[in-house]
Coordinates of C-alpha atoms in Angstrom, one line a residue:
M1 CA 58.2 307.4 133.2
N2 CA 61.5 308.0 134.8
S3 CA 64.7 306.7 132.7
P4 CA 67.7 305.8 134.8
V5 CA 69.6 307.5 132.1
P6 CA 68.3 310.6 131.1
G7 CA 68.2 311.4 127.3
L8 CA 67.6 307.8 126.1
R9 CA 64.6 306.6 124.6
D10 CA 63.1 303.0 124.6
I11 CA 64.0 300.5 121.5
H12 CA 61.5 300.9 118.7
P13 CA 61.4 298.3 116.1
P14 CA 61.5 298.4 112.6
P15 CA 58.7 298.5 110.8
P16 CA 57.5 295.3 109.2
P17 CA 59.3 295.0 105.2
E18 CA 56.7 295.7 102.6
F19 CA 55.0 292.9 100.1
W20 CA 56.5 294.7 97.2
P21 CA 58.9 294.2 95.7
P22 CA 59.4 290.2 96.7
A23 CA 63.6 289.8 97.8
P24 CA 65.6 288.2 95.1
G25 CA 65.4 284.7 96.5
W26 CA 61.5 284.8 95.6
W27 CA 62.1 285.9 92.0
I28 CA 64.7 283.0 91.8
A29 CA 61.6 280.3 93.3
A30 CA 59.4 282.0 91.3
L31 CA 61.2 281.4 87.9
L32 CA 62.2 278.4 88.8
L33 CA 58.4 277.6 89.4
L34 CA 57.6 278.5 86.2
T35 CA 60.9 276.5 84.7
L36 CA 59.4 273.4 86.2
F37 CA 55.7 273.8 85.0
A38 CA 56.5 274.8 81.5
F39 CA 58.8 271.8 81.3
V40 CA 55.7 269.4 82.7
T41 CA 53.3 271.1 80.5
A42 CA 55.8 270.5 77.3
R43 CA 56.4 266.7 78.3
L44 CA 52.8 265.9 79.2
Y45 CA 51.5 267.4 75.9
R46 CA 54.1 265.2 73.8
H47 CA 53.1 262.3 75.8
Y48 CA 49.0 263.3 74.8
R49 CA 50.3 263.8 71.2
H50 CA 52.5 260.5 71.1
L51 CA 49.1 258.4 72.3
Q52 CA 46.5 260.0 69.9
Q53 CA 48.5 259.5 67.0
R54 CA 49.2 256.0 67.9
R55 CA 45.4 255.5 68.5
R56 CA 45.1 257.2 65.3
I57 CA 47.3 254.4 63.5
L58 CA 45.3 251.6 65.3
A59 CA 42.0 252.7 64.0
E60 CA 43.5 252.8 60.6
L61 CA 44.7 249.6 60.9
E62 CA 41.0 248.2 62.4
L63 CA 39.2 250.5 58.8
A64 CA 42.2 248.9 56.4
G65 CA 41.7 245.4 57.7
G66 CA 38.0 245.7 58.6
R67 CA 35.7 243.6 56.7
A68 CA 33.9 246.0 54.8
A69 CA 31.7 245.1 51.8
T70 CA 33.3 246.8 49.1
K71 CA 37.0 245.6 50.2
S72 CA 38.0 242.4 48.8
A73 CA 40.7 240.8 50.7
T74 CA 43.5 241.7 48.6
E75 CA 42.8 245.3 48.8
R76 CA 42.7 244.9 52.8
V77 CA 46.6 243.5 52.3
A78 CA 47.0 246.4 50.0
A79 CA 45.9 248.8 52.8
I80 CA 47.6 246.8 55.6
S81 CA 50.7 246.8 54.1
T82 CA 50.5 250.6 53.2
L83 CA 50.0 251.6 56.5
L84 CA 52.9 249.5 57.9
R85 CA 55.0 251.1 55.0
R86 CA 54.1 254.6 56.4
V87 CA 54.5 254.1 60.1
A88 CA 58.1 252.8 59.2
L89 CA 58.8 256.1 57.0
M90 CA 57.9 258.1 60.0
R91 CA 59.9 256.0 62.6
Y92 CA 62.8 254.9 60.8
G93 CA 63.3 257.7 57.8
R94 CA 62.9 257.3 54.3
N95 CA 67.0 256.5 53.2
R96 CA 66.3 253.0 55.3
V97 CA 62.6 252.2 54.6
A98 CA 61.7 253.5 51.1
S99 CA 63.7 251.0 48.5
L100 CA 62.9 248.1 50.7
S101 CA 60.6 245.6 48.4
G102 CA 59.9 241.8 48.6
P103 CA 61.6 239.6 51.1
D104 CA 64.1 242.7 52.2
W105 CA 60.9 244.4 53.4
L106 CA 59.8 241.5 55.2
Q107 CA 63.1 241.0 56.7
F108 CA 63.1 244.6 57.8
L109 CA 59.3 243.8 59.2
D110 CA 60.9 240.7 61.1
A111 CA 64.4 242.9 62.5
T112 CA 61.8 245.8 63.6
G113 CA 59.1 243.6 65.7
G114 CA 58.2 241.0 63.6
A115 CA 59.7 238.2 65.5
G116 CA 60.3 236.1 61.9
Q117 CA 56.7 236.2 61.6
F118 CA 56.7 238.6 58.5
S119 CA 59.4 236.1 56.8
H120 CA 58.2 232.9 57.9
G121 CA 54.4 233.0 59.3
A122 CA 51.4 235.1 58.4
G123 CA 53.1 238.3 57.4
R124 CA 54.4 236.4 54.1
V125 CA 51.3 237.3 52.2
L126 CA 52.5 241.0 52.3
E127 CA 55.1 239.8 49.5
N128 CA 52.6 238.9 46.8
G129 CA 49.3 239.5 48.6
P130 CA 48.4 242.9 46.4
Y131 CA 48.9 240.8 43.4
I132 CA 46.9 237.5 43.9
P133 CA 43.4 237.7 43.2
H134 CA 42.3 235.5 45.3
I135 CA 43.5 235.9 49.4
E136 CA 41.8 233.3 51.6
E137 CA 40.5 235.6 55.1
N138 CA 42.2 233.5 57.5
E139 CA 45.7 234.7 55.6
V140 CA 44.3 238.4 56.4
G141 CA 43.3 238.0 59.8
G142 CA 46.7 236.8 60.8
L143 CA 48.3 239.3 59.1
L144 CA 46.0 241.8 60.8
V145 CA 47.0 240.4 64.2
L146 CA 50.6 240.5 63.5
A147 CA 50.6 244.2 61.8
R148 CA 48.9 245.3 65.1
D149 CA 51.4 243.7 67.1
W150 CA 54.1 245.4 65.1
L151 CA 52.6 248.8 65.0
K152 CA 52.0 248.6 68.8
R153 CA 55.6 247.7 69.0
N154 CA 56.9 250.6 66.6
T155 CA 54.5 253.4 68.0
K156 CA 56.0 253.4 71.6
K157 CA 58.1 256.1 72.5
P158 CA 61.3 256.3 71.6

């Protein structure tokens, strides 16, 4: 073909960009995606562990408060009280919970989700229940319902 201007060649496009190494923007995007993935995975894992712990606590309450042939009502009240104290220690710390007993313990339970039912309702059995030789089954049942409600409120995510 004859060129209108002698000595000039036709335009040649540059070769296509290579796949590797990627441009810096792709490195930044990949780093952001990996960070986001790690963050979401960690949050999901923490949520799963929290739900698993909550299920274990409620299952332990059912075991402690259940009508096993070998457990008396007094033993069941003591087991429920121990579980409530363990969860309170875990949630509110040793400094705030460890020294509480009697009416102070019941007031603490009321203040943290008992709505007055520990001091003036079914939860009163916790004050003297482990030391009384005979406790009525309906008292243990009421305490079990109240304890389940308190545990559900206090094992929610903070």
